[in-house]
Amino acid sequence: MAVNLKHFLALGAVVLTTAALAWAGSDTQPKAKGAPQPVISKAVKGEQCVEPTEYMRRNHMVVLDGHRDKAVIEGIRTKKYSLKECINCHASEKTGSVAAAKDDFCISCHSYTSVKIDCFECHSTKPKGSIAMHPLNAETAHLKHKLAANTKTTVSAEEMAGVAQ
Amino acid sequence: MSELNQNAENAAASPERRRFIGAATATAAGLAIVPGVMLYEVAHGRAEDQAASSAVRWGMLVDATKCATGCDDCVTACNTENGLTPVAESAHPKQAPQWIRKLELQDPLTQMETNLPMMCQHCAEPPCVDVCPTGASFKRADGLVLVNRHTCIGCRYCMMACPYKARSLVHESLNDTQKPDVPRGIGCVESCTFCVQKIDRGDGTTACVEACTASGHNALIFGDMNDPESEISKKLRELPTKQVRADLNLNLGVRYHGI
């Protein structure tokens, strides 16, 4: 009895493994049956990426890393590898963002591969709108009076000088 | 005065080079249909792929005699340009980041009031850079003192070292409210950047200066202190100016008149 059960289990394992291998090997597996795939939404703008798609898929973090030091430390503002430009082309039409919903461009792949990036703690996930172009727009003008009332402090010259000590 | 002369001598660009640039500019302006625009571009524009250069030193002149009581247009403009939540709107006003503050000083003896904006002084010898353990606090070639937020660990040594209380730590998540041109975020120290995004775009000025000019007070002048023909250099030659805490010998990028 014990022997029979062992044989049965071994056979079962072989069958299952073969099936799994066969399934994994086929390229035309129907999505519904397979593991979930990341959604790579099509870029909204542009015919192609800043480098061949194949290269970008693997190395986008390398170009971003290189450019950010050049931009921040040296002040080199070329557009090619600028994160702002990635966002311009890749922001989703639905959310207007690269990282607002789970299917957005900079989210989907990463959650699929358990990559966590912190870029969007600081960087806006949306392309620059027209408002950001005008520093003196009406956006916060209505706050002016409230602000004036709150930030007015009287500091003596001595206190001022004492700030350093 | 002797201090200013010394600065001029220390400037990176040689007098010959300046004269040459001056001549070239004059020719370009002569040929241009719109001379003002040409001059402006030759003076401030930098090609995208060109790094910031030490031939330029950005600086600001604050004329405290023109800075108006009750006006804080510079603060509002800074908040708008850089996406900062106004202190009054903040859930935690005491720790709300401020890049520029409006101060009203009063001489306790005479009761005389002085108004002035206080912000990062963009020191040539910045103490914040000296103390930074990661090199995140740095001085760019053109004199801007900045925080590289990619390497800032939020230790706040620089905040302690700054004699001007010019730096803030971002305590709270900003939840994607940032301006695309001005990334900023939780756990990092930040301060006035002289609107680096505007400078690198070729605007040649900052949001606070634009606002002050727009309000008609004209208390702020911004420009290249290494260029003897710039408005700021001319004004610095004309007016008696002071550096706040000049005793510290930090060679500031912000000079005050009337304090």
Short mmCIF file of C-alpha atoms in Angstrom, two decimals:
data_model
loop_
_atom_site.label_atom_id
_atom_site.label_comp_id
_atom_site.label_asym_id
_atom_site.label_seq_id
_atom_site.Cartn_x
_atom_site.Cartn_y
_atom_site.Cartn_z
CA MET A 1 0.00 0.00 0.00
CA ALA A 2 2.74 2.43 1.05
CA VAL A 3 4.79 1.56 -2.04
CA ASN A 4 1.85 2.08 -4.32
CA LEU A 5 1.17 5.53 -2.96
CA LYS A 6 4.83 6.51 -3.45
CA HIS A 7 4.75 5.41 -7.08
CA PHE A 8 1.57 7.24 -7.65
CA LEU A 9 2.98 10.47 -6.19
CA ALA A 10 6.21 10.18 -8.22
CA LEU A 11 4.27 9.68 -11.44
CA GLY A 12 2.05 12.62 -10.61
CA ALA A 13 5.07 14.84 -10.05
CA VAL A 14 6.61 13.88 -13.39
CA VAL A 15 3.40 14.56 -15.24
CA LEU A 16 2.96 17.94 -13.61
CA THR A 17 6.56 19.01 -14.24
CA THR A 18 6.38 18.05 -17.90
CA ALA A 19 3.18 19.97 -18.32
CA ALA A 20 4.61 23.01 -16.61
CA LEU A 21 7.74 22.97 -18.76
CA ALA A 22 5.75 22.58 -21.93
CA TRP A 23 3.53 25.48 -20.93
CA ALA A 24 6.44 27.73 -20.01
CA GLY A 25 8.16 26.97 -23.31
CA SER A 26 5.27 27.98 -25.53
CA ASP A 27 5.28 31.61 -26.62
CA THR A 28 1.66 31.70 -27.55
CA GLN A 29 0.30 30.95 -24.10
CA PRO A 30 -3.05 32.59 -23.59
CA LYS A 31 -2.74 35.39 -21.05
CA ALA A 32 -5.82 34.44 -19.10
CA LYS A 33 -4.32 31.10 -18.12
CA GLY A 34 -0.72 32.25 -17.43
CA ALA A 35 0.77 34.33 -14.64
CA PRO A 36 -0.33 37.97 -14.66
CA GLN A 37 1.73 40.12 -16.98
CA PRO A 38 2.74 43.73 -16.44
CA VAL A 39 0.77 46.21 -18.49
CA ILE A 40 3.11 48.30 -20.58
CA SER A 41 0.96 51.12 -21.83
CA LYS A 42 1.97 52.60 -25.12
CA ALA A 43 3.79 55.91 -25.03
CA VAL A 44 1.38 58.77 -25.63
CA LYS A 45 3.90 60.78 -27.61
CA GLY A 46 6.73 59.90 -29.94
CA GLU A 47 7.34 57.08 -32.41
CA GLN A 48 10.23 55.62 -30.48
CA CYS A 49 12.06 55.95 -27.23
CA VAL A 50 15.25 57.93 -26.68
CA GLU A 51 17.19 54.69 -27.21
CA PRO A 52 16.03 51.42 -28.83
CA THR A 53 13.14 49.93 -26.85
CA GLU A 54 15.13 46.77 -26.12
CA TYR A 55 17.91 48.82 -24.58
CA MET A 56 15.55 51.02 -22.59
CA ARG A 57 13.70 48.05 -21.17
CA ARG A 58 16.89 46.85 -19.51
CA ASN A 59 18.87 50.02 -18.98
CA HIS A 60 16.51 52.93 -18.36
CA MET A 61 17.80 53.24 -14.79
CA VAL A 62 21.37 53.62 -16.05
CA VAL A 63 20.64 56.56 -18.31
CA LEU A 64 18.54 58.25 -15.63
CA ASP A 65 21.24 57.79 -13.04
CA GLY A 66 23.92 59.24 -15.29
CA HIS A 67 21.85 62.21 -16.35
CA ARG A 68 20.71 63.24 -12.91
CA ASP A 69 24.22 63.87 -11.66
CA LYS A 70 25.10 65.86 -14.75
CA ALA A 71 21.92 67.90 -14.47
CA VAL A 72 21.98 68.60 -10.75
CA ILE A 73 25.70 69.01 -10.09
CA GLU A 74 26.96 70.49 -13.36
CA GLY A 75 23.80 72.12 -14.65
CA ILE A 76 23.77 70.26 -17.97
CA ARG A 77 20.17 70.38 -19.13
CA THR A 78 20.07 68.18 -22.21
CA LYS A 79 16.58 66.79 -22.77
CA LYS A 80 17.44 63.31 -24.01
CA TYR A 81 17.67 61.46 -20.71
CA SER A 82 15.71 63.93 -18.64
CA LEU A 83 13.14 62.36 -16.35
CA LYS A 84 10.77 65.19 -17.22
CA GLU A 85 10.91 64.09 -20.85
CA CYS A 86 10.23 60.44 -19.99
CA ILE A 87 7.14 61.64 -18.19
CA ASN A 88 6.08 63.83 -21.12
CA CYS A 89 5.94 60.83 -23.42
CA HIS A 90 4.97 58.07 -21.03
CA ALA A 91 2.28 59.65 -18.82
CA SER A 92 -0.95 57.70 -19.16
CA GLU A 93 -3.82 59.28 -21.06
CA LYS A 94 -6.20 58.15 -18.36
CA THR A 95 -4.44 59.41 -15.24
CA GLY A 96 -2.16 61.98 -16.86
CA SER A 97 0.61 60.47 -14.78
CA VAL A 98 3.37 57.86 -14.98
CA ALA A 99 2.76 56.66 -11.44
CA ALA A 100 -0.79 57.33 -10.21
CA ALA A 101 -2.52 54.02 -10.97
CA LYS A 102 -1.26 50.46 -10.87
CA ASP A 103 -1.14 50.22 -14.67
CA ASP A 104 0.77 53.45 -15.15
CA PHE A 105 4.05 53.24 -16.98
CA CYS A 106 6.56 53.51 -14.13
CA ILE A 107 4.48 51.34 -11.79
CA SER A 108 3.27 48.26 -13.60
CA CYS A 109 6.63 46.68 -14.48
CA HIS A 110 8.10 47.57 -11.16
CA SER A 111 5.41 46.01 -9.04
CA TYR A 112 5.57 42.94 -11.29
CA THR A 113 9.29 42.60 -10.57
CA SER A 114 9.12 43.90 -6.98
CA VAL A 115 11.24 46.93 -7.74
CA LYS A 116 10.61 49.91 -5.54
CA ILE A 117 11.68 53.37 -6.70
CA ASP A 118 11.50 56.54 -4.63
CA CYS A 119 11.80 58.99 -7.51
CA PHE A 120 8.21 60.10 -7.23
CA GLU A 121 8.50 61.08 -3.59
CA CYS A 122 10.07 64.19 -5.09
CA HIS A 123 9.51 64.24 -8.82
CA SER A 124 6.11 65.14 -10.16
CA THR A 125 4.55 62.19 -11.96
CA LYS A 126 2.79 64.42 -14.45
CA PRO A 127 4.04 66.38 -17.43
CA LYS A 128 4.46 70.08 -17.03
CA GLY A 129 1.19 71.88 -17.66
CA SER A 130 0.83 75.40 -18.89
CA ILE A 131 0.44 76.80 -15.37
CA ALA A 132 3.99 76.02 -14.27
CA MET A 133 5.25 78.29 -17.04
CA HIS A 134 4.01 81.41 -15.32
CA PRO A 135 5.45 82.03 -11.90
CA LEU A 136 3.18 84.98 -11.26
CA ASN A 137 -0.15 83.41 -12.08
CA ALA A 138 -3.30 83.71 -10.02
CA GLU A 139 -2.84 80.33 -8.36
CA THR A 140 -1.93 81.62 -4.94
CA ALA A 141 -2.74 85.29 -5.28
CA HIS A 142 -5.82 84.85 -3.12
CA LEU A 143 -3.64 83.70 -0.22
CA LYS A 144 -1.71 86.92 -0.12
CA HIS A 145 -3.59 88.66 2.64
CA LYS A 146 -3.76 85.63 4.85
CA LEU A 147 -0.07 85.18 4.38
CA ALA A 148 0.83 88.73 5.19
CA ALA A 149 -1.05 88.48 8.46
CA ASN A 150 0.73 85.30 9.45
CA THR A 151 4.34 85.78 8.48
CA LYS A 152 4.75 89.24 9.90
CA THR A 153 7.07 88.87 12.84
CA THR A 154 9.01 91.48 14.67
CA VAL A 155 12.59 90.45 15.20
CA SER A 156 15.10 92.74 16.78
CA ALA A 157 18.46 93.29 15.19
CA GLU A 158 20.04 91.57 18.18
CA GLU A 159 17.91 88.50 17.80
CA MET A 160 18.82 88.51 14.15
CA ALA A 161 22.51 88.62 14.94
CA GLY A 162 21.97 85.99 17.60
CA VAL A 163 20.65 83.59 15.03
CA ALA A 164 24.15 82.25 14.47
CA GLN A 165 25.02 81.57 18.08
CA MET B 1 34.07 98.97 -0.39
CA SER B 2 37.48 97.31 -0.23
CA GLU B 3 35.65 94.05 0.14
CA LEU B 4 33.81 94.54 -3.10
CA ASN B 5 36.99 95.38 -4.96
CA GLN B 6 38.53 92.26 -3.62
CA ASN B 7 35.64 90.23 -4.96
CA ALA B 8 36.05 91.75 -8.35
CA GLU B 9 39.71 90.75 -8.33
CA ASN B 10 38.88 87.23 -7.31
CA ALA B 11 36.48 86.87 -10.20
CA ALA B 12 37.31 84.02 -12.53
CA ALA B 13 37.03 85.89 -15.83
CA SER B 14 40.05 87.96 -16.76
CA PRO B 15 39.55 91.62 -17.67
CA GLU B 16 40.68 90.86 -21.23
CA ARG B 17 38.03 88.26 -21.61
CA ARG B 18 35.40 90.59 -20.28
CA ARG B 19 36.40 93.30 -22.66
CA PHE B 20 36.24 90.84 -25.50
CA ILE B 21 32.80 89.64 -24.45
CA GLY B 22 31.72 93.24 -24.13
CA ALA B 23 32.87 94.02 -27.65
CA ALA B 24 31.27 90.93 -29.10
CA THR B 25 28.02 91.77 -27.37
CA ALA B 26 28.08 95.29 -28.65
CA THR B 27 28.55 94.04 -32.22
CA ALA B 28 25.76 91.53 -31.89
CA ALA B 29 23.50 94.17 -30.41
CA GLY B 30 24.39 96.54 -33.23
CA LEU B 31 23.36 93.97 -35.80
CA ALA B 32 20.27 92.75 -34.02
CA ILE B 33 16.86 94.10 -34.88
CA VAL B 34 15.84 93.87 -31.23
CA PRO B 35 18.98 94.88 -29.36
CA GLY B 36 17.59 94.30 -25.87
CA VAL B 37 16.75 90.70 -26.55
CA MET B 38 20.12 89.97 -28.10
CA LEU B 39 22.01 91.51 -25.23
CA TYR B 40 19.96 89.55 -22.74
CA GLU B 41 20.58 86.26 -24.47
CA VAL B 42 24.28 86.79 -24.92
CA ALA B 43 24.59 87.75 -21.27
CA HIS B 44 22.62 84.94 -19.66
CA GLY B 45 21.84 82.13 -22.07
CA ARG B 46 23.72 78.89 -21.69
CA ALA B 47 23.37 76.07 -24.18
CA GLU B 48 21.53 73.02 -22.77
CA ASP B 49 24.60 70.85 -23.01
CA GLN B 50 26.86 73.41 -21.39
CA ALA B 51 27.70 73.08 -17.72
CA ALA B 52 27.31 76.01 -15.35
CA SER B 53 30.48 78.07 -15.44
CA SER B 54 32.50 79.82 -12.77
CA ALA B 55 32.84 82.79 -15.11
CA VAL B 56 29.42 83.68 -13.73
CA ARG B 57 28.56 84.35 -10.11
CA TRP B 58 24.89 84.84 -9.51
CA GLY B 59 24.02 87.29 -6.80
CA MET B 60 21.26 89.44 -5.40
CA LEU B 61 21.13 92.94 -4.06
CA VAL B 62 18.43 93.74 -1.53
CA ASP B 63 17.66 97.41 -1.11
CA ALA B 64 16.08 97.41 2.35
CA THR B 65 15.16 101.09 1.98
CA LYS B 66 12.73 100.08 -0.77
CA CYS B 67 11.43 96.87 0.83
CA ALA B 68 7.88 97.73 1.90
CA THR B 69 6.24 97.06 5.26
CA GLY B 70 3.48 94.47 4.98
CA CYS B 71 4.46 93.37 1.50
CA ASP B 72 5.49 89.77 1.01
CA ASP B 73 5.11 89.40 -2.72
CA CYS B 74 8.57 87.83 -2.87
CA VAL B 75 7.53 85.08 -0.46
CA THR B 76 4.32 84.38 -2.35
CA ALA B 77 6.12 84.28 -5.68
CA CYS B 78 8.71 81.89 -4.28
CA ASN B 79 6.01 79.58 -2.96
CA THR B 80 4.21 79.62 -6.28
CA GLU B 81 7.28 79.09 -8.43
CA ASN B 82 8.73 76.34 -6.27
CA GLY B 83 5.53 74.64 -5.18
CA LEU B 84 5.89 75.31 -1.45
CA THR B 85 2.82 75.28 0.75
CA PRO B 86 2.44 78.76 2.28
CA VAL B 87 3.17 78.70 6.01
CA ALA B 88 -0.36 79.87 6.79
CA GLU B 89 -1.80 76.92 4.87
CA SER B 90 0.46 74.32 6.40
CA ALA B 91 -0.84 71.72 8.83
CA HIS B 92 2.36 72.21 10.84
CA PRO B 93 3.36 75.86 10.37
CA LYS B 94 6.34 75.65 12.71
CA GLN B 95 8.08 73.10 10.55
CA ALA B 96 6.81 74.25 7.17
CA PRO B 97 9.69 74.70 4.72
CA GLN B 98 10.48 78.31 3.92
CA TRP B 99 12.93 79.32 1.23
CA ILE B 100 12.56 83.06 1.72
CA ARG B 101 11.28 84.83 4.81
CA LYS B 102 10.18 88.39 5.22
CA LEU B 103 11.76 89.95 8.32
CA GLU B 104 10.79 93.14 10.05
CA LEU B 105 13.61 94.32 12.25
CA GLN B 106 13.28 96.94 14.89
CA ASP B 107 16.10 98.83 16.49
CA PRO B 108 15.23 98.59 20.20
CA LEU B 109 16.82 102.00 20.89
CA THR B 110 15.37 104.14 18.14
CA GLN B 111 12.35 102.02 17.16
CA MET B 112 13.48 102.30 13.55
CA GLU B 113 11.97 99.54 11.42
CA THR B 114 13.79 97.77 8.68
CA ASN B 115 12.19 95.36 6.22
CA LEU B 116 14.12 92.72 4.42
CA PRO B 117 13.80 89.30 2.89
CA MET B 118 16.15 86.63 4.30
CA MET B 119 17.06 83.55 2.35
CA CYS B 120 20.05 81.39 1.46
CA GLN B 121 22.91 83.85 1.04
CA HIS B 122 24.70 81.64 -1.48
CA CYS B 123 28.02 82.00 0.30
CA ALA B 124 31.25 81.60 -1.63
CA GLU B 125 32.51 79.72 1.45
CA PRO B 126 29.36 77.91 2.55
CA PRO B 127 29.44 76.33 6.02
CA CYS B 128 26.61 73.98 4.97
CA VAL B 129 28.91 72.47 2.36
CA ASP B 130 31.76 72.09 4.86
CA VAL B 131 29.69 70.03 7.27
CA CYS B 132 27.76 67.82 4.86
CA PRO B 133 28.78 64.18 5.42
CA THR B 134 27.66 62.96 1.99
CA GLY B 135 28.66 65.83 -0.26
CA ALA B 136 25.00 66.47 -1.04
CA SER B 137 25.27 70.09 0.03
CA PHE B 138 27.35 71.67 -2.69
CA LYS B 139 28.22 74.88 -4.47
CA ARG B 140 27.63 74.87 -8.19
CA ALA B 141 30.25 76.46 -10.46
CA ASP B 142 28.13 79.59 -10.94
CA GLY B 143 27.86 80.21 -7.20
CA LEU B 144 24.49 78.61 -6.41
CA VAL B 145 24.55 76.73 -3.14
CA LEU B 146 22.28 73.72 -3.58
CA VAL B 147 21.29 70.40 -2.05
CA ASN B 148 21.65 67.36 -4.25
CA ARG B 149 18.54 65.61 -2.99
CA HIS B 150 19.68 62.36 -4.58
CA THR B 151 22.43 62.06 -1.98
CA CYS B 152 20.97 64.03 0.94
CA ILE B 153 20.29 61.79 3.92
CA GLY B 154 18.37 64.39 5.90
CA CYS B 155 20.86 64.59 8.78
CA ARG B 156 20.35 68.37 9.07
CA TYR B 157 23.97 69.20 9.93
CA CYS B 158 23.75 71.91 7.28
CA MET B 159 20.72 73.44 8.97
CA MET B 160 22.71 73.74 12.17
CA ALA B 161 25.73 75.18 10.37
CA CYS B 162 23.83 77.84 8.43
CA PRO B 163 24.16 81.23 10.14
CA TYR B 164 21.03 82.49 8.35
CA LYS B 165 18.49 79.79 9.24
CA ALA B 166 17.99 79.46 5.54
CA ARG B 167 17.42 75.74 5.26
CA SER B 168 14.38 73.58 5.98
CA LEU B 169 13.76 69.87 6.22
CA VAL B 170 10.75 68.45 4.45
CA HIS B 171 8.97 66.56 7.23
CA GLU B 172 5.95 65.33 5.37
CA SER B 173 5.12 63.49 2.22
CA LEU B 174 4.22 65.97 -0.49
CA ASN B 175 1.94 63.56 -2.37
CA ASP B 176 2.73 64.56 -5.91
CA THR B 177 1.92 68.23 -5.38
CA GLN B 178 5.37 69.26 -6.61
CA LYS B 179 6.02 71.31 -9.69
CA PRO B 180 7.54 69.22 -12.48
CA ASP B 181 10.49 71.64 -12.64
CA VAL B 182 11.05 71.66 -8.88
CA PRO B 183 11.27 68.20 -7.39
CA ARG B 184 11.34 68.21 -3.60
CA GLY B 185 10.43 65.62 -1.04
CA ILE B 186 10.24 64.12 2.38
CA GLY B 187 13.41 63.53 4.37
CA CYS B 188 15.59 66.00 2.51
CA VAL B 189 16.90 69.43 3.35
CA GLU B 190 16.17 72.22 0.93
CA SER B 191 16.61 75.95 0.56
CA CYS B 192 16.50 78.81 -1.91
CA THR B 193 18.05 77.73 -5.22
CA PHE B 194 18.03 81.21 -6.79
CA CYS B 195 15.37 79.54 -8.96
CA VAL B 196 17.92 77.27 -10.62
CA GLN B 197 15.23 76.02 -12.99
CA LYS B 198 14.71 79.57 -14.26
CA ILE B 199 18.41 80.33 -14.48
CA ASP B 200 19.08 77.18 -16.47
CA ARG B 201 16.20 78.06 -18.76
CA GLY B 202 17.91 81.40 -19.43
CA ASP B 203 15.51 83.68 -17.57
CA GLY B 204 18.43 85.35 -15.81
CA THR B 205 16.28 86.25 -12.82
CA THR B 206 14.33 84.70 -9.94
CA ALA B 207 10.63 84.57 -9.05
CA CYS B 208 11.05 86.83 -6.00
CA VAL B 209 12.87 89.49 -7.99
CA GLU B 210 10.23 89.40 -10.72
CA ALA B 211 7.50 89.80 -8.11
CA CYS B 212 9.26 92.67 -6.37
CA THR B 213 9.71 94.47 -9.67
CA ALA B 214 6.10 93.77 -10.66
CA SER B 215 4.89 95.28 -7.37
CA GLY B 216 6.79 98.46 -8.21
CA HIS B 217 9.02 98.31 -5.14
CA ASN B 218 12.16 97.37 -7.05
CA ALA B 219 13.93 96.37 -3.85
CA LEU B 220 15.59 93.32 -5.41
CA ILE B 221 18.14 93.13 -8.20
CA PHE B 222 19.50 89.86 -9.50
CA GLY B 223 22.37 89.23 -11.82
CA ASP B 224 25.92 88.17 -12.53
CA MET B 225 28.27 89.77 -10.02
CA ASN B 226 31.24 88.77 -12.18
CA ASP B 227 30.02 90.82 -15.11
CA PRO B 228 31.04 94.44 -14.48
CA GLU B 229 28.34 95.64 -16.88
CA SER B 230 25.45 93.85 -15.17
CA GLU B 231 22.85 95.94 -13.35
CA ILE B 232 23.79 94.35 -10.04
CA SER B 233 27.50 95.05 -10.45
CA LYS B 234 26.81 98.67 -11.32
CA LYS B 235 24.53 99.08 -8.31
CA LEU B 236 27.08 97.39 -6.04
CA ARG B 237 29.66 99.93 -7.18
CA GLU B 238 27.27 102.79 -6.46
CA LEU B 239 25.57 101.87 -3.19
CA PRO B 240 27.05 101.12 0.20
CA THR B 241 26.12 97.51 0.91
CA LYS B 242 26.58 95.06 3.73
CA GLN B 243 26.80 91.35 4.13
CA VAL B 244 24.83 89.96 7.04
CA ARG B 245 27.27 88.61 9.64
CA ALA B 246 30.15 89.91 7.56
CA ASP B 247 32.38 88.91 10.48
CA LEU B 248 32.07 85.30 9.37
CA ASN B 249 33.88 86.09 6.12
CA LEU B 250 31.67 83.90 4.00
CA ASN B 251 31.63 86.20 0.94
CA LEU B 252 27.90 86.24 0.40
CA GLY B 253 25.98 86.16 -2.84
CA VAL B 254 23.26 88.33 -1.29
CA ARG B 255 24.13 91.91 -0.38
CA TYR B 256 21.98 94.34 1.57
CA HIS B 257 21.71 98.09 1.24
CA GLY B 258 20.15 100.12 4.02
CA ILE B 259 20.66 97.79 6.98
#
